[in-house]
Short mmCIF file of C-alpha atoms in Angstrom, two decimals:
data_model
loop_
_atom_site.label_atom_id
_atom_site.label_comp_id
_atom_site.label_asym_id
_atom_site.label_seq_id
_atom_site.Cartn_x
_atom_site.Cartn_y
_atom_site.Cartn_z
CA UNK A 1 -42.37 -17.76 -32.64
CA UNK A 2 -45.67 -19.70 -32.47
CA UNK A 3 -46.86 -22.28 -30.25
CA UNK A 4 -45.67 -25.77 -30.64
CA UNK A 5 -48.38 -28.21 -31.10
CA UNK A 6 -49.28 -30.71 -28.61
CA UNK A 7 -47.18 -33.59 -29.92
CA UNK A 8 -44.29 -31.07 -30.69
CA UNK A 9 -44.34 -29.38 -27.17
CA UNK A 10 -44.68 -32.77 -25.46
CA UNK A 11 -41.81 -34.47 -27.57
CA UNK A 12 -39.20 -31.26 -26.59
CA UNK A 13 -39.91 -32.23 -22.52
CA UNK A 14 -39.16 -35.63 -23.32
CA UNK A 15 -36.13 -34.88 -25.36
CA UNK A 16 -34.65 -32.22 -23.28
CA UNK A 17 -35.72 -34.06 -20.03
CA UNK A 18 -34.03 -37.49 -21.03
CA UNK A 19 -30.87 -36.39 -22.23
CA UNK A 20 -30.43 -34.58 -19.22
CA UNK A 21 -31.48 -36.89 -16.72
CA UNK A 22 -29.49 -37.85 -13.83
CA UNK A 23 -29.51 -41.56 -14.70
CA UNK A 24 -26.57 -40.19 -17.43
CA UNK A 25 -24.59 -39.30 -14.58
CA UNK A 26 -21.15 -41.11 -13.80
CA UNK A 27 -22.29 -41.81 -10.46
CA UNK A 28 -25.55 -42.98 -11.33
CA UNK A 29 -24.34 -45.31 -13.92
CA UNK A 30 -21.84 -47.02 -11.28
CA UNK A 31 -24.67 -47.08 -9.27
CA UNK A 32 -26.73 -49.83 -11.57
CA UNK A 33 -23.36 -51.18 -12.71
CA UNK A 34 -22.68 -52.17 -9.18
CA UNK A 35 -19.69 -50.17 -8.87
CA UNK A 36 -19.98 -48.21 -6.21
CA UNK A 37 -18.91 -48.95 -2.33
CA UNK A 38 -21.13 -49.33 0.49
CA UNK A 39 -19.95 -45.98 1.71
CA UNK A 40 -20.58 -44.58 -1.42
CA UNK A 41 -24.26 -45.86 -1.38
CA UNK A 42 -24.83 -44.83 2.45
CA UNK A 43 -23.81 -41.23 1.28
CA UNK A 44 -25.75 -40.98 -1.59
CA UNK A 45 -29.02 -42.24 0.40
CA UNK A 46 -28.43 -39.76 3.45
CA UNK A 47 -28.06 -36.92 1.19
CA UNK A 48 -30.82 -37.72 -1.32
CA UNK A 49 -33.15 -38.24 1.55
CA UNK A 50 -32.70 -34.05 1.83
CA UNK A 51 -33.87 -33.73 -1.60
CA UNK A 52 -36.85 -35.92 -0.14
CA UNK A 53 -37.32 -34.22 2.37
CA UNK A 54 -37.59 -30.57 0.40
CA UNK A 55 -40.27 -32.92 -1.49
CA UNK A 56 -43.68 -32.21 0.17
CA UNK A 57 -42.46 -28.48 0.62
CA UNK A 58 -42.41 -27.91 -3.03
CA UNK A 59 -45.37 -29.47 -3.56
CA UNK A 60 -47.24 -27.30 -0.84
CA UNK A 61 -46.08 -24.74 -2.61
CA UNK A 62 -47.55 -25.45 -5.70
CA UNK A 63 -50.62 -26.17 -3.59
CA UNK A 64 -50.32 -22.57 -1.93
CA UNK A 65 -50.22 -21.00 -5.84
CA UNK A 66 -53.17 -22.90 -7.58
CA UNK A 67 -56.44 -20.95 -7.24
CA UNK A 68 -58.74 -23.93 -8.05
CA UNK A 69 -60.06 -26.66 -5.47
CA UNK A 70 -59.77 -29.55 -7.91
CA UNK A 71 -56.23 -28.76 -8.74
CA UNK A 72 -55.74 -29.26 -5.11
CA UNK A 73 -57.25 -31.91 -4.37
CA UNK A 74 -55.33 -33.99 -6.42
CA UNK A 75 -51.73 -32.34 -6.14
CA UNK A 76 -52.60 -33.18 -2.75
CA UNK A 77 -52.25 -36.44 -3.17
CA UNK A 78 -48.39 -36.01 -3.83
CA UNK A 79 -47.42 -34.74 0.06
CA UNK A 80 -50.04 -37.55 1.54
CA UNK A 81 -47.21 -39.54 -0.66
CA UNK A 82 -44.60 -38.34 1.11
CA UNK A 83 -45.75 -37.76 4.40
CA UNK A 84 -48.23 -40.55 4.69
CA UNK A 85 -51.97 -40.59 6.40
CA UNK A 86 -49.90 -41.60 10.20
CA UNK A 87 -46.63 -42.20 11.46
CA UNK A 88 -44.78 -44.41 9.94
CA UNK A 89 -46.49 -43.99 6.29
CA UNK A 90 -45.02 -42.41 3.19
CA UNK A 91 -42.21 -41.97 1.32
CA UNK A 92 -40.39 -40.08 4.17
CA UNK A 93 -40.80 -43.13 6.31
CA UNK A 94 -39.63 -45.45 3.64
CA UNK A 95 -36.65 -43.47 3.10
CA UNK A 96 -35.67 -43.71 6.11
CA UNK A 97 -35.91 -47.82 6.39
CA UNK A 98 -33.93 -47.61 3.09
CA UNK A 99 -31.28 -45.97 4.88
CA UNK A 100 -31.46 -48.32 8.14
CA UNK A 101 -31.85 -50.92 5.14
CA UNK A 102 -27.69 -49.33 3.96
CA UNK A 103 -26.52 -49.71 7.70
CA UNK A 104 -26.91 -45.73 8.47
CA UNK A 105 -28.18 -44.49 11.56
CA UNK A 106 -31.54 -43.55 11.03
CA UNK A 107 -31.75 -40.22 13.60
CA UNK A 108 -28.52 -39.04 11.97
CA UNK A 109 -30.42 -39.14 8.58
CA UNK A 110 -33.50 -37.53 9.88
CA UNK A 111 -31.30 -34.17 11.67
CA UNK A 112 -29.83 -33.73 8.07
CA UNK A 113 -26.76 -33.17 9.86
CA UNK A 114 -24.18 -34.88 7.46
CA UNK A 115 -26.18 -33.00 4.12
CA UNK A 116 -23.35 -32.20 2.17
CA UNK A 117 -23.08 -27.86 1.37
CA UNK A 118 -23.45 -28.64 -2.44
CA UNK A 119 -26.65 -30.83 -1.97
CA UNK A 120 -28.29 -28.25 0.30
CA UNK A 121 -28.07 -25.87 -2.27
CA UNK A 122 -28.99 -27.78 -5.15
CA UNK A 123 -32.13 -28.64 -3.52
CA UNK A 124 -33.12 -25.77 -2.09
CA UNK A 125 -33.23 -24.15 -5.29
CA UNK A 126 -35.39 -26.33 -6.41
CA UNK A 127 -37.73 -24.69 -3.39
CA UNK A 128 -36.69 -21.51 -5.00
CA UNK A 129 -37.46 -22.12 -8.61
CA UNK A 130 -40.99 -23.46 -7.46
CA UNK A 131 -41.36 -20.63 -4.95
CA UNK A 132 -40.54 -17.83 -7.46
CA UNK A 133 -41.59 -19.02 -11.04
CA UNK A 134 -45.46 -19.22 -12.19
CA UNK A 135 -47.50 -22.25 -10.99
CA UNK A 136 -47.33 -24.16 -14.93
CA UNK A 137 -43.38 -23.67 -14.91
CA UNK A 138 -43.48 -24.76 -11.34
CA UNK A 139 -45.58 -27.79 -12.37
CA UNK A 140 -43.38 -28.37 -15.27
CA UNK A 141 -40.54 -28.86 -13.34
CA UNK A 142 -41.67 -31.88 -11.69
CA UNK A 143 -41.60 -33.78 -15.21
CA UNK A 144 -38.58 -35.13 -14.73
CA UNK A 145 -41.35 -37.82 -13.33
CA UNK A 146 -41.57 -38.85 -16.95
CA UNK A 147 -38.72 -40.46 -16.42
CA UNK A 148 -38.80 -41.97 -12.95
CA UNK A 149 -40.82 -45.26 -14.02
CA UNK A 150 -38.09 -46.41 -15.49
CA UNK A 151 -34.59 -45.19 -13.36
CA UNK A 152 -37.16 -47.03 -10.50
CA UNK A 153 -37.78 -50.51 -12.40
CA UNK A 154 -33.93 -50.69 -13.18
CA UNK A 155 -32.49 -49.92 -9.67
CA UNK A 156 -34.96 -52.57 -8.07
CA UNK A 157 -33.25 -54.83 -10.15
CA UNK A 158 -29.92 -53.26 -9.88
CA UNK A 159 -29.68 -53.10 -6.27
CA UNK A 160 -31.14 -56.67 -5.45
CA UNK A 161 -28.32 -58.01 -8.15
CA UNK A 162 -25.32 -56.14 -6.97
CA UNK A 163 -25.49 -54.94 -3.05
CA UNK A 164 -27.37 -58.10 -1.33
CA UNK A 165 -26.07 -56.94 1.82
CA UNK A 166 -29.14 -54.38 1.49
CA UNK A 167 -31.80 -55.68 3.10
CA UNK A 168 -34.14 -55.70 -0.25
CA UNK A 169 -37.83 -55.48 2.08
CA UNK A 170 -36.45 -51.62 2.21
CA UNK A 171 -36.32 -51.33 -1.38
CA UNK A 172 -40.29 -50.10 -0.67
CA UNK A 173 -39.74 -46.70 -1.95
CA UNK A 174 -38.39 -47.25 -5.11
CA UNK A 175 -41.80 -49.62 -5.80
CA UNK A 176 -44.14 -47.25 -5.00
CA UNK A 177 -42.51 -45.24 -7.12
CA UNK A 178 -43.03 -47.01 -10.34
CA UNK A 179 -46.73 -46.26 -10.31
CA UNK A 180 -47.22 -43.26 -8.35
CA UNK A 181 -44.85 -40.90 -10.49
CA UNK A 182 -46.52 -42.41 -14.06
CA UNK A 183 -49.62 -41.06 -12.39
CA UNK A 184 -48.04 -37.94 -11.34
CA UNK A 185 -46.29 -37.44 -14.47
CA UNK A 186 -49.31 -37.55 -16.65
CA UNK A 187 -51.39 -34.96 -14.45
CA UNK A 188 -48.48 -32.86 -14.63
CA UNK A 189 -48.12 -32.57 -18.59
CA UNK A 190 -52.46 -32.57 -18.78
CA UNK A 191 -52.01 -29.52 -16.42
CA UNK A 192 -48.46 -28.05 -18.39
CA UNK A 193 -50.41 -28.58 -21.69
CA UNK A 194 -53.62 -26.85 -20.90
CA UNK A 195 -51.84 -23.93 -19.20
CA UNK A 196 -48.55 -23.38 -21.31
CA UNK A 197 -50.88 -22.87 -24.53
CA UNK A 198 -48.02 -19.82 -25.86
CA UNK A 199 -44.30 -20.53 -27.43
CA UNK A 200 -43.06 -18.31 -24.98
CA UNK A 201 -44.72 -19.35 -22.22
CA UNK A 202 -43.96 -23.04 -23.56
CA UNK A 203 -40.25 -22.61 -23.37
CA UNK A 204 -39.86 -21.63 -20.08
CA UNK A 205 -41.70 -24.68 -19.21
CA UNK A 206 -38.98 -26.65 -21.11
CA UNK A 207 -36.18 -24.19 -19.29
CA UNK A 208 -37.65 -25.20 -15.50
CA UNK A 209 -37.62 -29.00 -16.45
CA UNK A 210 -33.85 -28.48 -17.49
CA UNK A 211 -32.83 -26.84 -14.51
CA UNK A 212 -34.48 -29.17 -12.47
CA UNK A 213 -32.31 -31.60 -14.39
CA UNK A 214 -29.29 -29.86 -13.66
CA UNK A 215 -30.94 -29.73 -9.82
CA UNK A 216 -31.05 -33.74 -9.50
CA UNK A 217 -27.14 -33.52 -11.41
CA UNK A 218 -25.94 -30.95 -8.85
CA UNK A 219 -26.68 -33.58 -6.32
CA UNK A 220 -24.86 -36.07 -7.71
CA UNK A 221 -21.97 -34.34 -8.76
CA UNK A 222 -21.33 -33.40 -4.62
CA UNK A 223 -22.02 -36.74 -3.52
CA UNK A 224 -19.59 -37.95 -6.06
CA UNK A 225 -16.64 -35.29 -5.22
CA UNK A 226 -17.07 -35.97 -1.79
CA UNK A 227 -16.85 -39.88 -2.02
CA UNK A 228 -14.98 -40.78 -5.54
CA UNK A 229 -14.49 -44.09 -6.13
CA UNK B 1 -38.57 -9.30 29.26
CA UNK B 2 -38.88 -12.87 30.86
CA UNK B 3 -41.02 -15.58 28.74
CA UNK B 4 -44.86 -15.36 30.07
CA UNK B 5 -46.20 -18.20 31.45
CA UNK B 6 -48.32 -21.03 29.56
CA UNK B 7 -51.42 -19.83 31.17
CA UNK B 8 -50.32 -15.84 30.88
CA UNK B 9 -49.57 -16.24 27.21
CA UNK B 10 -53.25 -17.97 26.21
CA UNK B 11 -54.87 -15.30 28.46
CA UNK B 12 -53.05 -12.67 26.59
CA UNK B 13 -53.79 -14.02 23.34
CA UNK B 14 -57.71 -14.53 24.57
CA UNK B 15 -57.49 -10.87 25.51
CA UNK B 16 -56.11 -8.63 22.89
CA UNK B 17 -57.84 -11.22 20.17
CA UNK B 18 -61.44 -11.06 22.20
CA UNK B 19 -61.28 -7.15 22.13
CA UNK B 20 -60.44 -6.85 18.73
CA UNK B 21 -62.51 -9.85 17.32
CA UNK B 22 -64.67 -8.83 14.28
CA UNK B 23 -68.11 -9.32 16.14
CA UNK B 24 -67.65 -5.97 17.50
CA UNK B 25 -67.80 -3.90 14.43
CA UNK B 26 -70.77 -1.78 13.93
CA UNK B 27 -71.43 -4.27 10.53
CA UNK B 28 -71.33 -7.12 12.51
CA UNK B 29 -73.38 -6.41 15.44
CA UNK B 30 -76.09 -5.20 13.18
CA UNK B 31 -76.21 -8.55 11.18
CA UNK B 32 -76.61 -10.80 13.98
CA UNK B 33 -79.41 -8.02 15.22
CA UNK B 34 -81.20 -8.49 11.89
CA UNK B 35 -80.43 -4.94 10.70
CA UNK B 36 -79.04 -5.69 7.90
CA UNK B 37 -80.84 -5.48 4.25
CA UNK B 38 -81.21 -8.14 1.77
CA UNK B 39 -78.40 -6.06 -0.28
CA UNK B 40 -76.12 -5.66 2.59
CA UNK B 41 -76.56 -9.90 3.17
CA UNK B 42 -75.27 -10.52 -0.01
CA UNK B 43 -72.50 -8.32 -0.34
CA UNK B 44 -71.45 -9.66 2.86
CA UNK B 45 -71.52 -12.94 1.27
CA UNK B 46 -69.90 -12.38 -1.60
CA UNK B 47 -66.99 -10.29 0.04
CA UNK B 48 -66.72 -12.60 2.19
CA UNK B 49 -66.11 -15.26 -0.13
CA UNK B 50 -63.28 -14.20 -1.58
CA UNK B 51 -61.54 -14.64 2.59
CA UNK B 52 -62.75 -18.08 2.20
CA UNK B 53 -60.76 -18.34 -0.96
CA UNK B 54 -57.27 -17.70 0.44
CA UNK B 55 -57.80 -19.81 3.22
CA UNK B 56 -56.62 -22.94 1.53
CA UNK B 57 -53.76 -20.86 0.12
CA UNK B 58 -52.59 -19.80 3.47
CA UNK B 59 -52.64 -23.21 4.57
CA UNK B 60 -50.52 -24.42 1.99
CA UNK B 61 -48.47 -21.82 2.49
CA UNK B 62 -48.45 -22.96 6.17
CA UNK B 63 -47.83 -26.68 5.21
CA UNK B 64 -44.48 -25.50 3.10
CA UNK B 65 -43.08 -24.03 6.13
CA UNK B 66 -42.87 -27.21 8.28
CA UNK B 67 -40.24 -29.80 8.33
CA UNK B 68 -42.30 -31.84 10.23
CA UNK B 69 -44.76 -34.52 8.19
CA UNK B 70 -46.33 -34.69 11.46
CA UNK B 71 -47.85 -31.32 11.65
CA UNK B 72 -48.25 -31.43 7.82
CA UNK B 73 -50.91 -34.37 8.00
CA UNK B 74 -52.44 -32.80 10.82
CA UNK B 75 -52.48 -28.95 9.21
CA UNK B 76 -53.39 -30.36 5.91
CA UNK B 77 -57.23 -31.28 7.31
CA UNK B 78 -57.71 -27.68 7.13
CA UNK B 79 -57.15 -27.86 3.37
CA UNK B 80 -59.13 -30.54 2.72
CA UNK B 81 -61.94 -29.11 5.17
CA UNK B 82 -61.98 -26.02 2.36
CA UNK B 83 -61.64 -28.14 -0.53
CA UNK B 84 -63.20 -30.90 0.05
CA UNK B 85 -62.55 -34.93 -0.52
CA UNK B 86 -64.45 -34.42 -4.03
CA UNK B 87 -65.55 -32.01 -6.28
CA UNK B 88 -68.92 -30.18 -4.42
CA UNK B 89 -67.48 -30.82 -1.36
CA UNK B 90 -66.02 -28.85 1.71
CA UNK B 91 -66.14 -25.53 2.82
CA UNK B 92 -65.91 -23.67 -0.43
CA UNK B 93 -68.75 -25.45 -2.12
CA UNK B 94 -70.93 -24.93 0.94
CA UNK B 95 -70.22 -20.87 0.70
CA UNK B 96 -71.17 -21.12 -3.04
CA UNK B 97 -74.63 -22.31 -1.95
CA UNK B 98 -75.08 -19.96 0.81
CA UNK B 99 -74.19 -17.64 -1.86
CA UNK B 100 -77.25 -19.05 -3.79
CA UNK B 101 -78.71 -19.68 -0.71
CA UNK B 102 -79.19 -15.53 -0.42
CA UNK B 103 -79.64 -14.76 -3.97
CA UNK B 104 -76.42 -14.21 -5.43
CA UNK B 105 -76.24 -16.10 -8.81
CA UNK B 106 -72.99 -18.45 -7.93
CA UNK B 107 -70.72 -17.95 -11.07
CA UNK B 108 -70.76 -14.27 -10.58
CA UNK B 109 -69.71 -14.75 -6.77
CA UNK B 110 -66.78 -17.92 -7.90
CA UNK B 111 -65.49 -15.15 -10.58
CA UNK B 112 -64.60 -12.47 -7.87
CA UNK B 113 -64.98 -9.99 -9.85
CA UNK B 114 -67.33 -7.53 -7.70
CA UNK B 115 -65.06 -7.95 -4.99
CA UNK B 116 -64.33 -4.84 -3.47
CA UNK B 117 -60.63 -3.49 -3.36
CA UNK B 118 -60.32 -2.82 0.09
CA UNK B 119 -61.92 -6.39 0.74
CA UNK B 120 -58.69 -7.87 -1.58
CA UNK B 121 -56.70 -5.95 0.04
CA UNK B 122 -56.82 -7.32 3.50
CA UNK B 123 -57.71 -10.73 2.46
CA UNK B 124 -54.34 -10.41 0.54
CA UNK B 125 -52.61 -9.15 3.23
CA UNK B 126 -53.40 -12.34 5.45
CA UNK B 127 -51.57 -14.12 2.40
CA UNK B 128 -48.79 -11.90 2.73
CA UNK B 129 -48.19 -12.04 6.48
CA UNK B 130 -48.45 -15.90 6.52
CA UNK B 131 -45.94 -15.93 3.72
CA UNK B 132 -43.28 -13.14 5.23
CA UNK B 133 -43.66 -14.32 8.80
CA UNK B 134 -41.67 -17.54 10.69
CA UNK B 135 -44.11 -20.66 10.98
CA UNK B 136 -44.83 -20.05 14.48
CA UNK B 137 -46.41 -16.65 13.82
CA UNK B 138 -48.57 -17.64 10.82
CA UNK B 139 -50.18 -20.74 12.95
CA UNK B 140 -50.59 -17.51 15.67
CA UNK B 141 -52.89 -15.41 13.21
CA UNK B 142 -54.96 -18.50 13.03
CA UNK B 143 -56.12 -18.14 16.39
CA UNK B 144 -59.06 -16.16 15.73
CA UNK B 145 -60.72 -19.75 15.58
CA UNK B 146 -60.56 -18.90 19.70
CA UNK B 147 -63.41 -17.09 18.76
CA UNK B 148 -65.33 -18.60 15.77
CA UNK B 149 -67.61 -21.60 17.43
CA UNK B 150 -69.00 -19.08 19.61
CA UNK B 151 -69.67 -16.31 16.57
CA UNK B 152 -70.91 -19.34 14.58
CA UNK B 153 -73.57 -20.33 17.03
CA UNK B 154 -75.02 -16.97 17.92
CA UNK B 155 -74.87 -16.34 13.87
CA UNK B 156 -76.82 -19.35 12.69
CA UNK B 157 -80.00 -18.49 15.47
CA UNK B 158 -79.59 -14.83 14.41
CA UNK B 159 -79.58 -15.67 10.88
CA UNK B 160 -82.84 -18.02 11.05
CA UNK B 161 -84.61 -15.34 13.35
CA UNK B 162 -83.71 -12.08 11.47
CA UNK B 163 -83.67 -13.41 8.05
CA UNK B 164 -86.35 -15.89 7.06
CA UNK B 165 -85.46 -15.02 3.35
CA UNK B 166 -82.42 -17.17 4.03
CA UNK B 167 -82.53 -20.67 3.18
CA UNK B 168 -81.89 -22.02 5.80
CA UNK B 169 -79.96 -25.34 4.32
CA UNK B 170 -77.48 -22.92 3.45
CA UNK B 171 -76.39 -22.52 6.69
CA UNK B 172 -74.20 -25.46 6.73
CA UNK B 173 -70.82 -23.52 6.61
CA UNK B 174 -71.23 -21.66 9.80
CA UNK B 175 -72.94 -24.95 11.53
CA UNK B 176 -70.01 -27.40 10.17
CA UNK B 177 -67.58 -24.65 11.69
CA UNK B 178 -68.29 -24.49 15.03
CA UNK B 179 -66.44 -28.06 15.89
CA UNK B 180 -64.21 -27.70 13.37
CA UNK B 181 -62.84 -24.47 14.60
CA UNK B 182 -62.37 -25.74 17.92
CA UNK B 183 -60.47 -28.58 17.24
CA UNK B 184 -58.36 -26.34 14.53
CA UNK B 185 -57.96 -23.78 17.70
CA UNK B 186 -56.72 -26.16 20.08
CA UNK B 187 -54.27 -27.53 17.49
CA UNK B 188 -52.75 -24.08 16.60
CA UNK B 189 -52.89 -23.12 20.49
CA UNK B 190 -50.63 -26.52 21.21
CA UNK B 191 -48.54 -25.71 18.37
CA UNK B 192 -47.71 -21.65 19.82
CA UNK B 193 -47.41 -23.10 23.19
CA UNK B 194 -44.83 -25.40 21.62
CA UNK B 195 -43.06 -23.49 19.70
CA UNK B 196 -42.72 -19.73 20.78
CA UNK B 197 -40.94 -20.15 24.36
CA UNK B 198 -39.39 -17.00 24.82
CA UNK B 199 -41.12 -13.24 25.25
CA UNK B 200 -39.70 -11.95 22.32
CA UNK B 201 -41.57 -14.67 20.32
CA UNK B 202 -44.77 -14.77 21.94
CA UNK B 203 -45.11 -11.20 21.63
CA UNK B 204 -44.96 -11.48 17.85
CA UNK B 205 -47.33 -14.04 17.80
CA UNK B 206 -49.71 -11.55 20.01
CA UNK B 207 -48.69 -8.99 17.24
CA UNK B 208 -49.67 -11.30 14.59
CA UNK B 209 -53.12 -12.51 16.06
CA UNK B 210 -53.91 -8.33 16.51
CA UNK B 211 -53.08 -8.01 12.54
CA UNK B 212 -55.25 -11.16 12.05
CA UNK B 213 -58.35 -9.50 14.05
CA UNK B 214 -57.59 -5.96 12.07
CA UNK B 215 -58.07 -8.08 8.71
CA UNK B 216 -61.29 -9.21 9.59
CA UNK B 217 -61.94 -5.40 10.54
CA UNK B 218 -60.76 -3.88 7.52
CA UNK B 219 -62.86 -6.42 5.35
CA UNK B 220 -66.09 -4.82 7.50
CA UNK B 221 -65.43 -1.47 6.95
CA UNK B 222 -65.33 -1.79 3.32
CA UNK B 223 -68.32 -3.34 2.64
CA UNK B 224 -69.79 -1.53 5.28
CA UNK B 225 -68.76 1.41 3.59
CA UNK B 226 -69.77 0.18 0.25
CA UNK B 227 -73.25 -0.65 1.26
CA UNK B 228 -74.56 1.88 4.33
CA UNK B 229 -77.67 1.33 6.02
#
């Protein structure tokens, strides 16, 4: 097989990526349709905050495999995202005035306590697939960023029309997103085309994007077997 | 065995890591006596540098370990100590121009490719122990910074005594280190006290500081090896 092009290798992501992204899920449509219960929206932000949590872990990971400074530097960038430069900062911390902003008690969010078995798992091997694959199918994983932009710029609107009784100021995470992950997503795919330059090499790039599709899908699928509508 | 004390467990630690600490080898005392020849300099330099190199990778690996964004934005200085805030920057750079500081022509030292096995070796196994052990015991083998300010201080006057073939700009590493290392020290020290509570534990962390201190050693004796008086 030879190398797909640029363009070509670029496109397949995309392709593959979209049609498996967890915005197709059942639960995720109700979710922008408005259809699903406040308990339903409590559960899915105290066990997505998990997968947020397993966030800056991954990504110091990725940090730990990269031999080169600059690479570092900016990848960096994603767990001072998450984590913030103080208390109080970051993604972490705005996921967790999201979930005061749902009516959940914050400190049983944080102790991860209520983390349903099938979300655990699910996320952690998302540690796993980072932990054990190369560093460009590691970095290709996180592409599903491609499509984040978007899924973040509906919900905003989504939410603020259909749940009013969440307090919209702790929307704050999914507006940061909107930028930061275009910006992620392109250093991800100049980094994923530079280093995945063989077909082989290339499709297991395209395999660890899918599987972290099926990753973010795994999550909703227990979230939605555990509260159905 | 009953927990030691605060004060008994940092006096052990001081202890076995003092005794062992790599300013005892015969390599190392001749350096800072100005024994050592131009050649022996610079493949102390270059070995060396390839230590320097996993430091940023052991700190990552250290950052994925945590659960707590707390001690991730205070471990993650370390990184960006190494790495710098821009390209040029940090410790890394600052070894590259001691390396050119002592003759070494800098892209042959960056490519590591006349490091010596036995030097990878060790330097990998400091990798390898931060990766296999618990958190706890990887922020332990860190505690050789106990030690550094002091080494750094008597190296830079025995460096601008014994070898005035040095420039002497190219000293910055060791000067920058000797705060740096004491307020990484006293971090890592608060974090063990923390964290390993009972005997069982803070003998592992003991264990782990000794395998730390034979690292340094084993680095020594191969380029001491390598390049006799």
């Amino acid at each position: 097989m030879s190398a797909l092009s640029k363009d070509d290798f670029v496109a397949r992501l995309r392709q593959e990526g979209e049609k498996r992204y967890h915005d197709h899920h059942p639960f995720h449509v109700r979710m922008h349709a408005g259809e699903l219960s406040r308990t339903q929206i409590q559960a899915w932000v105290l066990n997505r905050y998990y997968y947020q949590t397993r966030i800056p872990i991954k990504d110091a990971i990725i940090l730990s495999k990269s031999d080169d400074p600059a690479f570092r530097r900016s990848w960096m960038q994603r767990i001072v995202d998450h984590d913030g430069k103080a208390e109080g900062e970051g993604g972490l911390a705005q996921w967790q005035r999201l979930a005061a902003g749902v009516g959940l008690d914050v400190e049983e969010v944080k102790s991860l306590s209520r983390v349903l078995p099938g979300v655990r798992f699910a996320c952690d091997a998302y540690v796993q697939l980072v932990r054990e694959r190369p560093l460009v199918e590691a970095v290709a994983s996180s592409l599903t960023e491609f499509f984040s932009p978007d899924i973040m710029t509906r919900r905003i609107a989504a939410w603020e029309t259909h749940y009013p009784w969440v307090d919209g100021a702790t929307l704050a995470y999914f507006r940061g997103r909107v930028t930061r992950a275009r910006d992620d997503s392109r250093q991800a795919i100049d980094y994923v085309l530079a280093h995945a330059t063989g077909r082989e090499q290339q499709e297991r790039c395209i395999e660890a994007l899918i599987t972290k599709c099926h990753i973010l899908w795994a999550l909703l699928d227990a979230v939605s077997k555990e509260f159905p509508a």
